[in-house]
Each structure stands twice: as C-alpha cells, then as structure tokens.
Amino acid sequence: MEEFFGITMGDPAGIGPEIIVKALNNNEVEKLKIVIFGSKNIIEHYINLCNINREINIIKNLDEFKDGAINIYPVNNLSIDEFIIGKINPICGKASFEYIHTAVQFTLEKKLSAVITAPINKTSLNQAGYHYNGHTELIADLTKAQKYSMVLTNGKLNVIHVTTHVALKNVSSYIKKDKILEVIHLAEEAGKLLGKTIPKIGVSALNPHSGEAGLFGDEEINEIIPAICEANKEGINVVGPIPADVIFLKALKGEYDVVVAMYHDQGHIPIKLFGLENGVNFTVGLPIIRTSVDHGTAFDIAGKGIANEKSLVEAIKLADKIVKNKIK
C-alpha cells in the first residue's frame, strides 16, 4: 500500500506556503508522496517567488497524484490579493482552519498516513471564530482525542510537557499526580513511536534541587514522586524527579529517551538551545499521526523569499519515520 502524506498550508499570510514549496523541492523528501492542502493561487505565487521549476498538479483524489510535480488538493480559493502578507486577518484564520479540517478528515479516513502542519496564527484563527490555543487542541478536537500532548524533538532531545500555555505563577496548581502519570504514559508512547522498544523516561523536578526535601516546595513529595512510583508499578521504565538543571544534560548523554518537563520554558529552552533549526514536534494520544514545524508564522519575514524550510523538512522526515515504526 502506498503511503501518502498531507501538508496543511498554515496561515496564508505567514511563511507556511513558502517553506512548503521549498521543502518539496528538497531531495531529502522528494521520493515521498506529499500533497498540499491549501490555496492553489497562493502556492503558485510562492513557486514563482522562489524560482522553483516544478509542475503544479491539481488533484481531486489521491489517484491523480503525479510523481515529480507539486501536488495540491485545493481547499479554499483564497487569492494572494485578498490579504496583506505578514498581517493578522480572520480570512486567513478561516482558510488555515479549513486546510487542517480537510487534511485531518483524509487522515481519519486512512487516505493519508500522516499530516504535517505548517504554522498558523492563533489570533487570526480566533478572530475567524475558531477558539483554540493552537494546532494541538484543534486537531485533538477534530479527532475527539481525550488524552494527548505535544512532544518536542530536535534529534538530540525529546521532551514532553505536563503544562504548556499556563502563566508561570499558576503552574504549581496544575502539577498533580494524575496529570503527571498521564503524561508519563504519553511519554512512553512517544518513545515507542520514535523507535524505542522500552523507552527510558526521565521526569524533571519542578523546584530547585527537587524541592530539597520540601524546603523549596513540596510538589515533588506530594505529586511527582507518587506518579513516578505508580508508573514504575505498571512496568514503565521511568525515573525522577531529577533537577531541571541536570536532566537535559543527562538526556543528551543518552540516559533518557524522553524527558517529562513540568512547564513550557523548562522544556522549550533546551530544545531550542540544542537544535533550533532541527526542532519539530509531534502529537501523541491522537488516532492519527501529526507532526509539525517548531516555529511560528514569522510575519516579519513572510513573503520575502528568505524563510528557512529546514524544520518542515525534518517534520516530514519524522512523519515518515513514525509511520514506518508503527508498521513494524
């Protein structure tokens, strides 16, 4: 059975269309069967802007896929003249939702093996009436997933978070045993999708020195350690809590396959420090495979032809790797 991959175009006013046409011109992924879910007019604009000499093939079903061409499944007939590149616009938010919705439905119907998402703008999305914090929550809703999480990876580190878009002053109120245990389960799933038969999971502490026996905070004693102990009883290979100032170094040395971070910046900083351009993410807990770039719409450079497609290339390669690991 042939494997087809879908790429959603992202916010039309951002760098998504540009990095897509550049990525599809990259020889690292040229053998994969990749279909763009987006607006034909906009993709054509960026093919011309980037001087890419590739035929465009418009398809109505996957049987019409043409090797060597840039294949587009047209969704939303938005034109490049209907918005300002680099500016927030609800019509772009509406279009980005429609690209995602269509590609996800294809994947749920097993027509696509995976979906790769180019960046969307949360403000444009919400102004269009789609009230989600981002891709992860949107796709979880479309697929009716209940327990899910985003995993960041850069080829050196793999990190999953207990909390993400939460004000720092409120993080401790979300650090609860049941939530941590849920994320440990998802970390194990992530490790297996990355090819590890029995993933080694390291759980970060929340407080300095793992709380120093309660002197600097009791979340480790009351919530984190009980979650780890229960996971151990279930047979999961997990250790911790390990102070955040050493756990990522240990992971870089190969001691852990996946690190469970307690909050957004705790996990994002080392990922970006040790491989920003190679950074991608994928979502565990979904009934479909979804990978994505680990950057935003970059409105400041959109439309200038200077956006770097490396993260998208890595996201495509990761989707292919996960598909192959699931088939094994």
mmCIF file with all atom_site columns, N, CA, C and O in Angstrom, residues 139-157:
data_model
loop_
_atom_site.group_PDB
_atom_site.id
_atom_site.type_symbol
_atom_site.label_atom_id
_atom_site.label_alt_id
_atom_site.label_comp_id
_atom_site.label_asym_id
_atom_site.label_entity_id
_atom_site.label_seq_id
_atom_site.pdbx_PDB_ins_code
_atom_site.Cartn_x
_atom_site.Cartn_y
_atom_site.Cartn_z
_atom_site.occupancy
_atom_site.B_iso_or_equiv
_atom_site.pdbx_formal_charge
_atom_site.auth_seq_id
_atom_site.auth_comp_id
_atom_site.auth_asym_id
_atom_site.auth_atom_id
_atom_site.pdbx_PDB_model_num
ATOM 1  N N  . ILE A 1 139 ? -6.626  19.956 16.559 1.00 0.00 ? 139 ILE A N  1
ATOM 2  C CA . ILE A 1 139 ? -6.620  18.610 15.976 1.00 0.00 ? 139 ILE A CA 1
ATOM 3  C C  . ILE A 1 139 ? -7.145  17.581 16.971 1.00 0.00 ? 139 ILE A C  1
ATOM 4  O O  . ILE A 1 139 ? -7.837  16.633 16.579 1.00 0.00 ? 139 ILE A O  1
ATOM 5  N N  . ALA A 1 140 ? -6.876  17.773 18.255 1.00 0.00 ? 140 ALA A N  1
ATOM 6  C CA . ALA A 1 140 ? -7.437  16.871 19.270 1.00 0.00 ? 140 ALA A CA 1
ATOM 7  C C  . ALA A 1 140 ? -8.963  16.927 19.237 1.00 0.00 ? 140 ALA A C  1
ATOM 8  O O  . ALA A 1 140 ? -9.638  15.896 19.351 1.00 0.00 ? 140 ALA A O  1
ATOM 9  N N  . ASP A 1 141 ? -9.510  18.128 19.066 1.00 0.00 ? 141 ASP A N  1
ATOM 10 C CA . ASP A 1 141 ? -10.961 18.283 18.997 1.00 0.00 ? 141 ASP A CA 1
ATOM 11 C C  . ASP A 1 141 ? -11.520 17.612 17.734 1.00 0.00 ? 141 ASP A C  1
ATOM 12 O O  . ASP A 1 141 ? -12.522 16.893 17.788 1.00 0.00 ? 141 ASP A O  1
ATOM 13 N N  . LEU A 1 142 ? -10.851 17.812 16.607 1.00 0.00 ? 142 LEU A N  1
ATOM 14 C CA . LEU A 1 142 ? -11.316 17.224 15.353 1.00 0.00 ? 142 LEU A CA 1
ATOM 15 C C  . LEU A 1 142 ? -11.264 15.698 15.382 1.00 0.00 ? 142 LEU A C  1
ATOM 16 O O  . LEU A 1 142 ? -12.067 15.025 14.730 1.00 0.00 ? 142 LEU A O  1
ATOM 17 N N  . THR A 1 143 ? -10.320 15.146 16.134 1.00 0.00 ? 143 THR A N  1
ATOM 18 C CA . THR A 1 143 ? -10.162 13.686 16.186 1.00 0.00 ? 143 THR A CA 1
ATOM 19 C C  . THR A 1 143 ? -10.794 13.081 17.435 1.00 0.00 ? 143 THR A C  1
ATOM 20 O O  . THR A 1 143 ? -10.715 11.874 17.647 1.00 0.00 ? 143 THR A O  1
ATOM 21 N N  . LYS A 1 144 ? -11.399 13.967 18.272 1.00 0.00 ? 144 LYS A N  1
ATOM 22 C CA . LYS A 1 144 ? -12.056 13.527 19.516 1.00 0.00 ? 144 LYS A CA 1
ATOM 23 C C  . LYS A 1 144 ? -11.092 12.827 20.479 1.00 0.00 ? 144 LYS A C  1
ATOM 24 O O  . LYS A 1 144 ? -11.471 11.925 21.237 1.00 0.00 ? 144 LYS A O  1
ATOM 25 N N  . ALA A 1 145 ? -9.839  13.258 20.475 1.00 0.00 ? 145 ALA A N  1
ATOM 26 C CA . ALA A 1 145 ? -8.846  12.714 21.405 1.00 0.00 ? 145 ALA A CA 1
ATOM 27 C C  . ALA A 1 145 ? -9.066  13.298 22.797 1.00 0.00 ? 145 ALA A C  1
ATOM 28 O O  . ALA A 1 145 ? -9.376  14.478 22.941 1.00 0.00 ? 145 ALA A O  1
ATOM 29 N N  . GLN A 1 146 ? -8.911  12.482 23.819 1.00 0.00 ? 146 GLN A N  1
ATOM 30 C CA . GLN A 1 146 ? -9.135  12.914 25.198 1.00 0.00 ? 146 GLN A CA 1
ATOM 31 C C  . GLN A 1 146 ? -7.827  13.178 25.947 1.00 0.00 ? 146 GLN A C  1
ATOM 32 O O  . GLN A 1 146 ? -7.717  14.125 26.709 1.00 0.00 ? 146 GLN A O  1
ATOM 33 N N  . LYS A 1 147 ? -6.840  12.313 25.758 1.00 0.00 ? 147 LYS A N  1
ATOM 34 C CA . LYS A 1 147 ? -5.556  12.454 26.442 1.00 0.00 ? 147 LYS A CA 1
ATOM 35 C C  . LYS A 1 147 ? -4.467  12.550 25.382 1.00 0.00 ? 147 LYS A C  1
ATOM 36 O O  . LYS A 1 147 ? -4.213  11.601 24.649 1.00 0.00 ? 147 LYS A O  1
ATOM 37 N N  . TYR A 1 148 ? -3.836  13.696 25.304 1.00 0.00 ? 148 TYR A N  1
ATOM 38 C CA . TYR A 1 148 ? -2.878  13.957 24.240 1.00 0.00 ? 148 TYR A CA 1
ATOM 39 C C  . TYR A 1 148 ? -1.854  14.973 24.712 1.00 0.00 ? 148 TYR A C  1
ATOM 40 O O  . TYR A 1 148 ? -2.066  15.687 25.701 1.00 0.00 ? 148 TYR A O  1
ATOM 41 N N  . SER A 1 149 ? -0.757  15.044 24.014 1.00 0.00 ? 149 SER A N  1
ATOM 42 C CA . SER A 1 149 ? 0.258   16.037 24.357 1.00 0.00 ? 149 SER A CA 1
ATOM 43 C C  . SER A 1 149 ? 1.209   16.237 23.186 1.00 0.00 ? 149 SER A C  1
ATOM 44 O O  . SER A 1 149 ? 1.386   15.346 22.357 1.00 0.00 ? 149 SER A O  1
ATOM 45 N N  . MET A 1 150 ? 1.811   17.401 23.132 1.00 0.00 ? 150 MET A N  1
ATOM 46 C CA . MET A 1 150 ? 2.812   17.713 22.128 1.00 0.00 ? 150 MET A CA 1
ATOM 47 C C  . MET A 1 150 ? 4.180   17.257 22.612 1.00 0.00 ? 150 MET A C  1
ATOM 48 O O  . MET A 1 150 ? 4.520   17.419 23.785 1.00 0.00 ? 150 MET A O  1
ATOM 49 N N  . VAL A 1 151 ? 4.959   16.673 21.718 1.00 0.00 ? 151 VAL A N  1
ATOM 50 C CA . VAL A 1 151 ? 6.330   16.258 22.013 1.00 0.00 ? 151 VAL A CA 1
ATOM 51 C C  . VAL A 1 151 ? 7.271   17.078 21.138 1.00 0.00 ? 151 VAL A C  1
ATOM 52 O O  . VAL A 1 151 ? 7.090   17.154 19.915 1.00 0.00 ? 151 VAL A O  1
ATOM 53 N N  . LEU A 1 152 ? 8.265   17.694 21.748 1.00 0.00 ? 152 LEU A N  1
ATOM 54 C CA . LEU A 1 152 ? 9.277   18.432 21.007 1.00 0.00 ? 152 LEU A CA 1
ATOM 55 C C  . LEU A 1 152 ? 10.486  17.533 20.800 1.00 0.00 ? 152 LEU A C  1
ATOM 56 O O  . LEU A 1 152 ? 10.895  16.812 21.711 1.00 0.00 ? 152 LEU A O  1
ATOM 57 N N  . THR A 1 153 ? 11.070  17.594 19.606 1.00 0.00 ? 153 THR A N  1
ATOM 58 C CA . THR A 1 153 ? 12.265  16.797 19.330 1.00 0.00 ? 153 THR A CA 1
ATOM 59 C C  . THR A 1 153 ? 13.175  17.556 18.380 1.00 0.00 ? 153 THR A C  1
ATOM 60 O O  . THR A 1 153 ? 12.704  18.309 17.521 1.00 0.00 ? 153 THR A O  1
ATOM 61 N N  . ASN A 1 154 ? 14.480  17.384 18.557 1.00 0.00 ? 154 ASN A N  1
ATOM 62 C CA . ASN A 1 154 ? 15.437  18.027 17.651 1.00 0.00 ? 154 ASN A CA 1
ATOM 63 C C  . ASN A 1 154 ? 16.531  17.065 17.204 1.00 0.00 ? 154 ASN A C  1
ATOM 64 O O  . ASN A 1 154 ? 17.560  17.487 16.683 1.00 0.00 ? 154 ASN A O  1
ATOM 65 N N  . GLY A 1 155 ? 16.298  15.775 17.396 1.00 0.00 ? 155 GLY A N  1
ATOM 66 C CA . GLY A 1 155 ? 17.302  14.788 17.036 1.00 0.00 ? 155 GLY A CA 1
ATOM 67 C C  . GLY A 1 155 ? 18.268  14.477 18.156 1.00 0.00 ? 155 GLY A C  1
ATOM 68 O O  . GLY A 1 155 ? 18.968  13.457 18.117 1.00 0.00 ? 155 GLY A O  1
ATOM 69 N N  . LYS A 1 156 ? 18.291  15.345 19.169 1.00 0.00 ? 156 LYS A N  1
ATOM 70 C CA . LYS A 1 156 ? 19.164  15.135 20.332 1.00 0.00 ? 156 LYS A CA 1
ATOM 71 C C  . LYS A 1 156 ? 18.353  14.949 21.608 1.00 0.00 ? 156 LYS A C  1
ATOM 72 O O  . LYS A 1 156 ? 18.720  14.171 22.485 1.00 0.00 ? 156 LYS A O  1
ATOM 73 N N  . LEU A 1 157 ? 17.268  15.695 21.709 1.00 0.00 ? 157 LEU A N  1
ATOM 74 C CA . LEU A 1 157 ? 16.396  15.657 22.885 1.00 0.00 ? 157 LEU A CA 1
ATOM 75 C C  . LEU A 1 157 ? 14.956  15.421 22.445 1.00 0.00 ? 157 LEU A C  1
ATOM 76 O O  . LEU A 1 157 ? 14.538  15.908 21.397 1.00 0.00 ? 157 LEU A O  1
#
